[in-house]
Amino acid sequence: NAGVTQTPKFRVLKTGQSMTLLCAQDMNHEYMYWYRQDPGMGLRLIHYSVGEGTTAKGEVPDGYNVSRLKKQNFLLGLESAAPSQTSVYFCASSYTWNTEAFFGQGTRLTVV
Amino acid sequence: EDQVTQSPEALRLQEGESSSLNCSYTVSGLRGLFWYRQDPGKGPEFLFTLYSAGEEKEKERLKATLTKKESFLHITAPKPEDSATYLCASYTDKLIFGTGTRLQVFP
């Protein structure tokens, strides 16, 4: 039972490049979340999903897109990376809104 | 705008010195208040969920309480292994986190 797995763990991008972060969970969870964590800012919600085929905007959605085509996967895309998107990205999943959210190990992204 | 504020930002305690962390929230339609622990380089780990004012939950040296405006995480006789960042989060229609309290417990 792997839990929540994020791919990749580290990435360096040049400004303007695009990339996709993959989050996979094997717990049959309905809810999935993408957060970014910056020093002094805490965890900020980017996008979330309450079930397969659904997505919704969080606190800081600009510059990101997401897709939840399969229940176990939640993809976060950066179409044109900017230095302001340098951060640690965490994916999380939960069975429903009030059950424990399990987090992945994080992806450290640097945009130069 | 929904907001979750934690204080203090950082706290240094001597082993055995009890204290409390504060999480104040201004949200509409709170459905649940969560506490998580985060160790350096790792994702947060779930501690508690509180649903209504007056509710309390305990786990080892930790006790979480909830009022209509804030939640407290009480740490009784902490040990060095309790050193971590403690995060609270509110749930209305999404899970919003505060900035956390970085706790250091030294021997």
Coordinates of N, CA and C in Angstrom, one line a residue:
Chain A
N1 N 0.8 -1.2 0.0 CA 0.0 0.0 0.0 C 0.9 1.2 0.0
A2 N 1.0 1.9 -1.2 CA 1.9 3.0 -1.3 C 1.4 4.3 -0.7
G3 N 0.0 4.5 -0.6 CA -0.5 5.7 -0.1 C -0.6 6.8 -1.2
V4 N 0.0 7.9 -1.0 CA 0.0 9.0 -2.0 C 1.4 9.2 -2.5
T5 N 1.5 9.0 -3.8 CA 2.8 9.1 -4.5 C 2.9 10.3 -5.4
Q6 N 3.9 11.1 -5.3 CA 4.1 12.3 -6.2 C 5.3 12.0 -7.1
T7 N 5.1 12.4 -8.3 CA 6.2 12.3 -9.3 C 6.3 13.6 -10.1
P8 N 7.5 14.2 -10.3 CA 8.8 13.8 -9.7 C 8.9 14.3 -8.3
K9 N 10.1 14.0 -7.7 CA 10.4 14.6 -6.3 C 11.1 15.9 -6.4
F10 N 11.9 16.1 -7.5 CA 12.6 17.4 -7.7 C 12.5 17.7 -9.2
R11 N 12.5 19.0 -9.5 CA 12.5 19.4 -10.9 C 13.0 20.9 -10.9
V12 N 13.8 21.1 -12.0 CA 14.3 22.5 -12.3 C 13.7 22.8 -13.6
L13 N 13.0 23.9 -13.8 CA 12.5 24.4 -15.0 C 13.0 25.7 -15.4
K14 N 13.1 26.0 -16.7 CA 13.4 27.4 -17.1 C 12.1 28.1 -17.3
T15 N 12.1 29.4 -17.1 CA 11.0 30.3 -17.3 C 10.3 30.0 -18.6
G16 N 9.0 29.8 -18.6 CA 8.3 29.6 -19.9 C 8.1 28.1 -20.2
Q17 N 8.8 27.2 -19.6 CA 8.7 25.8 -19.9 C 7.4 25.3 -19.2
S18 N 6.9 24.2 -19.7 CA 5.7 23.6 -19.1 C 6.1 22.2 -18.5
M19 N 5.2 21.8 -17.6 CA 5.4 20.5 -17.0 C 4.1 20.1 -16.3
T20 N 4.1 18.8 -16.0 CA 3.0 18.2 -15.3 C 3.5 17.4 -14.1
L21 N 2.8 17.7 -12.9 CA 3.1 16.9 -11.7 C 2.0 15.9 -11.6
L22 N 2.4 14.7 -11.3 CA 1.5 13.6 -11.1 C 1.3 13.2 -9.7
C23 N 0.1 13.0 -9.3 CA -0.2 12.5 -7.9 C -1.1 11.3 -8.1
A24 N -0.7 10.2 -7.5 CA -1.4 8.9 -7.6 C -1.7 8.4 -6.2
Q25 N -2.9 8.0 -5.9 CA -3.3 7.4 -4.6 C -3.9 6.0 -4.9
D26 N -3.7 5.1 -3.9 CA -4.2 3.7 -4.1 C -5.1 3.4 -3.0
M27 N -5.8 4.4 -2.4 CA -6.7 4.2 -1.3 C -8.1 4.4 -1.6
N28 N -8.4 4.5 -2.9 CA -9.8 4.7 -3.4 C -10.5 5.9 -2.8
H29 N -9.7 6.9 -2.6 CA -10.2 8.2 -2.1 C -10.9 9.0 -3.1
E30 N -12.0 9.7 -2.7 CA -12.7 10.5 -3.6 C -12.1 11.9 -3.7
Y31 N -11.6 12.5 -2.6 CA -11.1 13.9 -2.6 C -9.6 13.9 -2.8
M32 N -9.2 14.8 -3.6 CA -7.8 15.0 -3.9 C -7.5 16.5 -3.9
Y33 N -6.3 16.9 -3.5 CA -5.9 18.3 -3.3 C -4.5 18.5 -3.8
W34 N -4.3 19.7 -4.4 CA -2.9 20.2 -4.6 C -2.7 21.5 -3.8
Y35 N -1.6 21.5 -3.1 CA -1.1 22.6 -2.3 C 0.3 23.0 -2.7
R36 N 0.6 24.3 -2.5 CA 2.0 24.7 -2.5 C 2.3 25.3 -1.2
Q37 N 3.6 25.1 -0.8 CA 4.1 25.5 0.5 C 5.3 26.4 0.3
D38 N 5.2 27.6 0.8 CA 6.3 28.6 0.7 C 6.6 29.1 2.1
P39 N 7.9 29.4 2.4 CA 8.3 29.9 3.7 C 7.4 31.1 4.1
G40 N 6.9 31.0 5.4 CA 6.1 32.1 5.9 C 4.6 32.1 5.4
M41 N 4.3 31.3 4.4 CA 3.0 31.4 3.8 C 2.1 30.2 4.1
G42 N 2.7 29.1 4.6 CA 2.0 28.0 5.0 C 1.6 27.2 3.7
L43 N 0.6 26.3 3.9 CA 0.1 25.5 2.7 C -1.1 26.3 2.1
R44 N -1.0 26.5 0.8 CA -2.0 27.2 0.1 C -2.7 26.3 -0.9
L45 N -4.0 26.2 -1.0 CA -4.7 25.3 -1.8 C -4.7 25.9 -3.3
I46 N -4.3 25.1 -4.2 CA -4.2 25.5 -5.6 C -5.5 25.1 -6.3
H47 N -5.8 23.8 -6.4 CA -7.0 23.2 -6.9 C -7.3 22.0 -6.1
Y48 N -8.6 21.6 -6.2 CA -9.0 20.3 -5.6 C -10.1 19.6 -6.4
S49 N -10.3 18.4 -6.0 CA -11.3 17.6 -6.7 C -12.1 16.7 -5.7
V50 N -13.4 16.7 -5.9 CA -14.2 15.9 -4.9 C -14.7 14.6 -5.6
G51 N -14.1 14.3 -6.7 CA -14.5 13.0 -7.3 C -13.9 12.9 -8.8
E52 N -13.9 11.8 -9.3 CA -13.4 11.6 -10.7 C -14.2 12.5 -11.6
G53 N -13.4 13.2 -12.5 CA -14.0 14.1 -13.5 C -14.4 15.5 -13.0
T54 N -14.2 15.7 -11.7 CA -14.5 17.1 -11.1 C -13.2 17.8 -10.7
T55 N -13.2 19.1 -10.8 CA -12.1 19.9 -10.3 C -12.7 21.2 -9.9
A56 N -12.0 21.9 -9.0 CA -12.5 23.2 -8.5 C -11.3 24.0 -8.1
K57 N -11.4 25.4 -8.1 CA -10.3 26.3 -7.8 C -10.2 26.4 -6.3
G58 N -8.9 26.6 -5.9 CA -8.6 26.8 -4.5 C -8.3 28.3 -4.3
E59 N -7.3 28.5 -3.4 CA -7.0 29.9 -3.0 C -6.1 30.6 -4.1
V60 N -5.2 29.8 -4.7 CA -4.2 30.4 -5.6 C -4.1 29.6 -6.9
P61 N -5.2 29.6 -7.7 CA -5.3 28.7 -8.9 C -4.6 29.3 -10.2
D62 N -4.3 30.6 -10.2 CA -3.8 31.2 -11.4 C -2.4 30.6 -11.8
G63 N -2.3 30.3 -13.1 CA -1.1 29.7 -13.6 C -1.0 28.2 -13.6
Y64 N -2.0 27.6 -13.0 CA -2.1 26.2 -12.9 C -3.4 25.6 -13.5
N65 N -3.3 24.4 -14.0 CA -4.5 23.7 -14.4 C -4.4 22.2 -13.9
V66 N -5.5 21.6 -13.8 CA -5.6 20.3 -13.2 C -6.5 19.4 -14.0
S67 N -6.3 18.1 -13.8 CA -7.3 17.1 -14.4 C -7.4 15.9 -13.5
R68 N -8.6 15.4 -13.5 CA -8.9 14.2 -12.7 C -9.7 13.2 -13.6
L69 N -9.0 12.7 -14.6 CA -9.6 11.8 -15.5 C -9.9 10.4 -14.9
K70 N -9.0 10.0 -14.0 CA -9.1 8.7 -13.3 C -9.2 9.0 -11.8
K71 N -9.9 8.2 -11.1 CA -10.1 8.5 -9.7 C -8.8 8.5 -8.9
Q72 N -7.9 7.6 -9.3 CA -6.7 7.5 -8.5 C -5.6 8.6 -8.8
N73 N -5.8 9.3 -9.9 CA -4.7 10.3 -10.3 C -5.3 11.7 -10.4
F74 N -4.4 12.6 -10.0 CA -4.7 14.1 -10.0 C -3.5 14.8 -10.5
L75 N -3.6 15.3 -11.7 CA -2.5 16.0 -12.4 C -2.5 17.5 -12.2
L76 N -1.4 18.0 -12.0 CA -1.2 19.5 -11.9 C -0.3 20.0 -13.0
G77 N -0.8 20.9 -13.8 CA 0.0 21.3 -14.9 C 0.4 22.8 -14.8
L78 N 1.6 23.1 -15.2 CA 2.1 24.5 -15.3 C 2.3 24.7 -16.8
E79 N 1.5 25.6 -17.4 CA 1.6 25.8 -18.9 C 2.9 26.6 -19.3
S80 N 3.2 27.6 -18.5 CA 4.3 28.5 -18.8 C 4.9 28.9 -17.4
A81 N 5.9 28.2 -17.0 CA 6.4 28.3 -15.6 C 7.0 29.7 -15.4
A82 N 6.8 30.2 -14.2 CA 7.4 31.5 -13.8 C 8.2 31.4 -12.5
P83 N 9.2 32.2 -12.3 CA 9.9 32.1 -11.0 C 9.1 32.1 -9.8
S84 N 7.9 32.8 -9.8 CA 7.0 32.9 -8.7 C 6.4 31.5 -8.3
Q85 N 6.5 30.5 -9.2 CA 6.0 29.2 -9.0 C 7.0 28.3 -8.4
T86 N 8.2 28.8 -8.1 CA 9.2 28.0 -7.3 C 8.6 27.8 -5.9
S87 N 8.5 26.5 -5.6 CA 7.8 26.1 -4.3 C 8.0 24.6 -4.1
V88 N 7.4 24.2 -2.9 CA 7.3 22.8 -2.7 C 5.8 22.5 -2.9
Y89 N 5.5 21.5 -3.7 CA 4.1 21.2 -4.0 C 3.7 19.9 -3.3
F90 N 2.6 19.9 -2.6 CA 2.1 18.7 -2.0 C 0.7 18.3 -2.5
C91 N 0.6 17.0 -2.7 CA -0.7 16.5 -3.1 C -1.3 15.7 -1.9
A92 N -2.6 15.7 -1.7 CA -3.2 15.0 -0.6 C -4.5 14.4 -1.1
S93 N -4.9 13.3 -0.4 CA -6.2 12.7 -0.7 C -6.9 12.3 0.6
S94 N -8.2 12.2 0.5 CA -9.0 11.8 1.6 C -10.3 11.1 1.1
Y95 N -10.8 10.2 1.9 CA -12.0 9.5 1.5 C -13.2 10.4 1.3
T96 N -13.4 11.3 2.3 CA -14.4 12.3 2.2 C -13.9 13.5 2.9
W97 N -14.7 14.6 3.1 CA -14.2 15.9 3.5 C -13.7 15.8 5.0
N98 N -14.3 15.0 5.8 CA -14.0 15.0 7.2 C -13.2 13.8 7.7
T99 N -12.6 13.1 6.7 CA -11.7 12.0 7.1 C -10.2 12.5 6.9
E100 N -9.3 11.8 7.5 CA -7.9 12.1 7.4 C -7.4 12.3 6.0
A101 N -6.8 13.4 5.8 CA -6.1 13.6 4.5 C -4.7 13.1 4.6
F102 N -4.3 12.3 3.6 CA -3.0 11.7 3.5 C -2.2 12.5 2.5
F103 N -1.0 12.9 2.9 CA -0.2 13.7 2.0 C 1.0 12.9 1.3
G104 N 1.3 13.4 0.1 CA 2.5 12.8 -0.5 C 3.8 13.4 0.1
Q105 N 4.9 13.0 -0.4 CA 6.2 13.4 0.1 C 6.6 14.8 -0.4
G106 N 5.9 15.3 -1.4 CA 6.2 16.7 -1.9 C 7.1 16.6 -3.1
T107 N 6.9 17.7 -3.9 CA 7.8 17.9 -5.1 C 8.4 19.3 -5.0
R108 N 9.7 19.3 -5.0 CA 10.4 20.6 -4.9 C 10.7 21.1 -6.3
L109 N 10.0 22.2 -6.7 CA 10.1 22.8 -8.0 C 10.9 24.1 -8.0
T110 N 11.9 24.2 -8.8 CA 12.6 25.5 -8.9 C 12.5 26.0 -10.4
V111 N 12.0 27.2 -10.5 CA 11.9 27.8 -11.9 C 13.0 28.9 -12.0
V112 N 13.9 28.8 -12.9 CA 15.0 29.8 -13.1 C 14.8 30.6 -14.3
Chain B
E1 N -13.5 37.2 3.5 CA -12.7 36.1 3.1 C -12.3 35.2 4.3
D2 N -12.4 33.9 4.0 CA -12.1 32.9 5.1 C -10.6 33.0 5.4
Q3 N -10.4 33.0 6.7 CA -9.0 33.1 7.2 C -8.7 32.2 8.4
V4 N -7.5 31.7 8.4 CA -7.1 30.8 9.5 C -5.7 31.4 10.0
T5 N -5.6 31.8 11.2 CA -4.4 32.4 11.7 C -3.9 31.7 12.9
Q6 N -2.6 31.3 12.9 CA -2.0 30.6 14.0 C -1.0 31.5 14.7
S7 N -0.9 31.2 16.1 CA 0.1 31.9 16.9 C 0.5 31.0 18.0
P8 N 1.7 31.2 18.5 CA 2.8 32.0 17.9 C 3.3 31.4 16.6
E9 N 4.2 32.1 15.9 CA 4.8 31.6 14.7 C 5.8 30.5 15.1
A10 N 6.5 30.8 16.2 CA 7.5 29.8 16.7 C 7.5 29.8 18.2
L11 N 7.8 28.6 18.8 CA 7.7 28.4 20.2 C 8.8 27.5 20.6
R12 N 9.6 27.9 21.6 CA 10.7 27.1 22.2 C 10.3 26.7 23.6
L13 N 10.3 25.4 23.9 CA 9.9 24.9 25.2 C 11.0 24.0 25.7
Q14 N 11.2 24.0 27.0 CA 12.0 23.0 27.6 C 11.2 21.8 27.8
E15 N 11.9 20.6 27.7 CA 11.2 19.4 27.9 C 10.4 19.4 29.3
G16 N 9.1 19.0 29.2 CA 8.3 19.0 30.4 C 7.5 20.3 30.6
E17 N 7.8 21.4 29.8 CA 7.2 22.7 30.0 C 5.9 22.7 29.1
S18 N 4.8 22.6 29.7 CA 3.5 22.6 29.0 C 3.2 24.0 28.4
S19 N 2.4 23.9 27.3 CA 2.0 25.2 26.6 C 0.9 24.9 25.7
S20 N 0.4 26.0 25.1 CA -0.7 25.9 24.1 C -0.4 26.6 22.8
L21 N -0.9 26.1 21.7 CA -0.8 26.7 20.4 C -2.2 27.2 20.1
N22 N -2.3 28.4 19.4 CA -3.6 28.9 19.1 C -3.9 28.9 17.6
C23 N -5.1 28.7 17.2 CA -5.6 28.7 15.9 C -6.9 29.5 15.9
S24 N -6.9 30.7 15.3 CA -8.2 31.5 15.3 C -8.7 31.5 13.8
Y25 N -10.0 31.4 13.7 CA -10.5 31.3 12.3 C -11.7 32.2 12.2
T26 N -11.8 32.8 11.0 CA -12.9 33.6 10.6 C -13.4 33.0 9.3
V27 N -14.3 32.1 9.3 CA -14.8 31.4 8.2 C -16.3 31.4 8.3
S28 N -17.0 31.3 7.1 CA -18.4 31.1 7.1 C -18.8 29.7 6.9
G29 N -19.5 29.2 7.8 CA -20.0 27.8 7.6 C -18.9 26.7 7.9
L30 N -18.3 26.9 9.0 CA -17.2 25.9 9.4 C -17.9 24.5 9.6
R31 N -17.3 23.5 8.9 CA -17.8 22.2 9.1 C -16.9 21.3 9.9
G32 N -15.6 21.7 9.9 CA -14.6 21.0 10.7 C -13.3 21.7 10.9
L33 N -12.6 21.5 12.0 CA -11.3 22.1 12.2 C -10.3 21.0 12.5
F34 N -9.2 21.0 11.7 CA -8.3 19.9 11.7 C -7.0 20.4 12.3
W35 N -6.2 19.5 12.9 CA -4.9 19.7 13.3 C -4.0 18.7 12.6
Y36 N -2.8 19.1 12.1 CA -1.8 18.3 11.5 C -0.5 18.6 12.1
R37 N 0.4 17.6 12.0 CA 1.8 17.8 12.4 C 2.7 17.6 11.1
Q38 N 3.7 18.5 11.0 CA 4.6 18.4 9.8 C 6.0 18.4 10.3
D39 N 6.7 17.3 9.9 CA 8.2 17.3 10.2 C 8.9 17.8 9.0
P40 N 10.2 18.3 9.2 CA 10.9 18.9 8.1 C 11.1 17.9 6.9
G41 N 10.8 18.4 5.7 CA 11.0 17.6 4.5 C 9.9 16.6 4.2
K42 N 8.8 16.6 5.0 CA 7.8 15.7 4.9 C 6.4 16.3 4.7
G43 N 5.4 15.6 4.3 CA 4.1 16.1 4.2 C 3.4 16.1 5.6
P44 N 2.4 16.9 5.8 CA 1.7 16.9 7.1 C 1.1 15.5 7.4
E45 N 1.0 15.3 8.7 CA 0.3 14.1 9.2 C -0.9 14.5 10.1
F46 N -2.0 13.8 9.9 CA -3.2 14.1 10.6 C -3.1 13.8 12.1
L47 N -3.7 14.7 12.9 CA -3.8 14.6 14.3 C -5.2 14.4 14.8
F48 N -6.0 15.5 14.5 CA -7.4 15.6 15.1 C -8.3 16.2 14.1
T49 N -9.6 15.9 14.3 CA -10.7 16.7 13.7 C -11.7 17.1 14.8
L50 N -12.1 18.3 14.8 CA -13.1 18.8 15.8 C -14.2 19.4 15.0
Y51 N -15.5 19.2 15.4 CA -16.6 19.5 14.6 C -17.4 20.7 15.2
S52 N -17.5 20.7 16.6 CA -18.4 21.7 17.2 C -17.7 22.3 18.4
A53 N -18.2 23.5 18.8 CA -17.6 24.2 19.9 C -17.9 23.4 21.2
G54 N -16.8 23.3 22.0 CA -16.9 22.6 23.2 C -16.2 21.2 23.1
E55 N -16.0 20.8 21.9 CA -15.4 19.4 21.6 C -14.0 19.4 22.0
E56 N -13.5 18.3 22.5 CA -12.1 18.1 22.9 C -11.7 16.7 22.4
K57 N -10.4 16.6 22.0 CA -9.9 15.3 21.6 C -8.4 15.2 22.1
E58 N -8.0 14.0 22.5 CA -6.7 13.8 23.1 C -6.0 12.7 22.4
K59 N -4.6 12.9 22.3 CA -3.8 11.8 21.8 C -2.4 12.0 22.5
E60 N -2.1 11.1 23.3 CA -0.8 11.1 24.0 C -0.7 12.4 24.8
R61 N 0.3 13.2 24.5 CA 0.5 14.5 25.2 C -0.2 15.7 24.6
L62 N -1.0 15.4 23.6 CA -1.7 16.5 22.9 C -3.2 16.5 23.1
K63 N -3.8 17.7 23.3 CA -5.2 17.8 23.5 C -5.7 19.0 22.7
A64 N -6.7 18.8 21.8 CA -7.2 19.8 21.0 C -8.6 20.2 21.5
T65 N -8.8 21.5 21.5 CA -10.1 22.0 21.9 C -10.6 23.0 20.9
L66 N -12.0 23.2 20.9 CA -12.6 24.1 19.9 C -13.6 25.0 20.5
T67 N -13.5 26.3 20.2 CA -14.6 27.3 20.6 C -15.2 27.8 19.3
K68 N -16.1 28.8 19.4 CA -16.7 29.3 18.2 C -15.8 30.2 17.3
K69 N -14.6 30.6 17.9 CA -13.7 31.5 17.2 C -12.3 30.9 17.1
E70 N -12.0 29.9 17.9 CA -10.6 29.5 17.9 C -10.5 28.1 18.4
S71 N -9.3 27.5 18.1 CA -9.0 26.2 18.6 C -7.6 26.2 19.2
F72 N -7.4 25.4 20.2 CA -6.1 25.3 20.9 C -5.6 23.9 20.9
L73 N -4.3 23.9 20.7 CA -3.6 22.6 20.8 C -2.7 22.6 22.1
H74 N -3.1 21.9 23.1 CA -2.4 21.9 24.4 C -1.4 20.8 24.3
I75 N -0.2 21.1 24.7 CA 0.9 20.1 24.8 C 1.3 20.0 26.2
T76 N 1.1 18.8 26.8 CA 1.4 18.6 28.2 C 2.8 17.8 28.3
A77 N 3.7 18.4 29.1 CA 5.0 17.8 29.3 C 5.6 17.3 28.0
P78 N 5.9 18.2 27.1 CA 6.4 17.8 25.8 C 7.8 17.2 25.9
K79 N 8.1 16.4 24.9 CA 9.4 15.8 24.7 C 10.0 16.3 23.5
P80 N 11.4 16.1 23.3 CA 12.0 16.6 22.1 C 11.4 16.0 20.8
E81 N 10.9 14.8 20.9 CA 10.3 14.2 19.7 C 8.9 14.9 19.3
D82 N 8.4 15.8 20.1 CA 7.3 16.6 19.7 C 7.6 17.8 18.9
S83 N 8.9 18.0 18.7 CA 9.4 19.1 17.9 C 8.9 18.9 16.4
A84 N 8.2 19.9 15.9 CA 7.6 19.9 14.6 C 6.9 21.2 14.3
T85 N 6.3 21.3 13.1 CA 5.4 22.4 12.8 C 4.0 21.9 12.9
Y86 N 3.2 22.6 13.7 CA 1.8 22.2 13.9 C 0.9 23.1 13.1
L87 N 0.1 22.5 12.3 CA -0.8 23.2 11.3 C -2.3 23.0 11.7
C88 N -3.1 24.0 11.7 CA -4.5 23.8 11.8 C -5.1 24.2 10.4
A89 N -6.3 23.6 10.2 CA -7.0 23.8 8.9 C -8.5 23.9 9.1
S90 N -9.2 24.7 8.4 CA -10.6 24.8 8.5 C -11.2 24.2 7.2
Y91 N -12.4 23.5 7.4 CA -13.1 23.0 6.2 C -14.5 23.6 6.2
T92 N -14.7 24.3 5.0 CA -16.1 24.8 4.7 C -16.5 24.0 3.5
D93 N -16.1 24.4 2.3 CA -16.2 23.6 1.2 C -14.9 23.1 0.6
K94 N -13.8 23.5 1.3 CA -12.5 23.1 0.9 C -11.6 23.2 2.2
L95 N -10.4 22.6 2.1 CA -9.5 22.5 3.3 C -8.5 23.6 3.2
I96 N -8.6 24.6 4.1 CA -7.7 25.8 4.1 C -6.8 25.7 5.4
F97 N -5.5 25.9 5.2 CA -4.5 25.8 6.3 C -4.1 27.1 6.8
G98 N -3.7 27.2 8.0 CA -3.0 28.3 8.6 C -1.5 28.2 8.3
T99 N -0.7 29.2 8.7 CA 0.7 29.2 8.4 C 1.5 28.3 9.4
G100 N 0.9 27.9 10.5 CA 1.6 26.9 11.3 C 2.4 27.5 12.5
T101 N 2.6 26.7 13.5 CA 3.5 27.1 14.6 C 4.6 26.1 14.7
R102 N 5.9 26.7 14.6 CA 7.0 25.8 14.6 C 7.5 25.6 16.1
L103 N 7.3 24.4 16.6 CA 7.6 24.1 18.0 C 9.0 23.4 18.1
Q104 N 9.8 23.9 19.0 CA 11.1 23.2 19.3 C 11.1 22.9 20.8
V105 N 11.3 21.6 21.1 CA 11.4 21.2 22.5 C 12.8 20.7 22.7
F106 N 13.5 21.4 23.7 CA 14.9 21.0 23.9 C 15.0 20.4 25.3
P107 N 16.0 19.5 25.4 CA 16.2 18.7 26.7 C 16.5 19.6 27.8

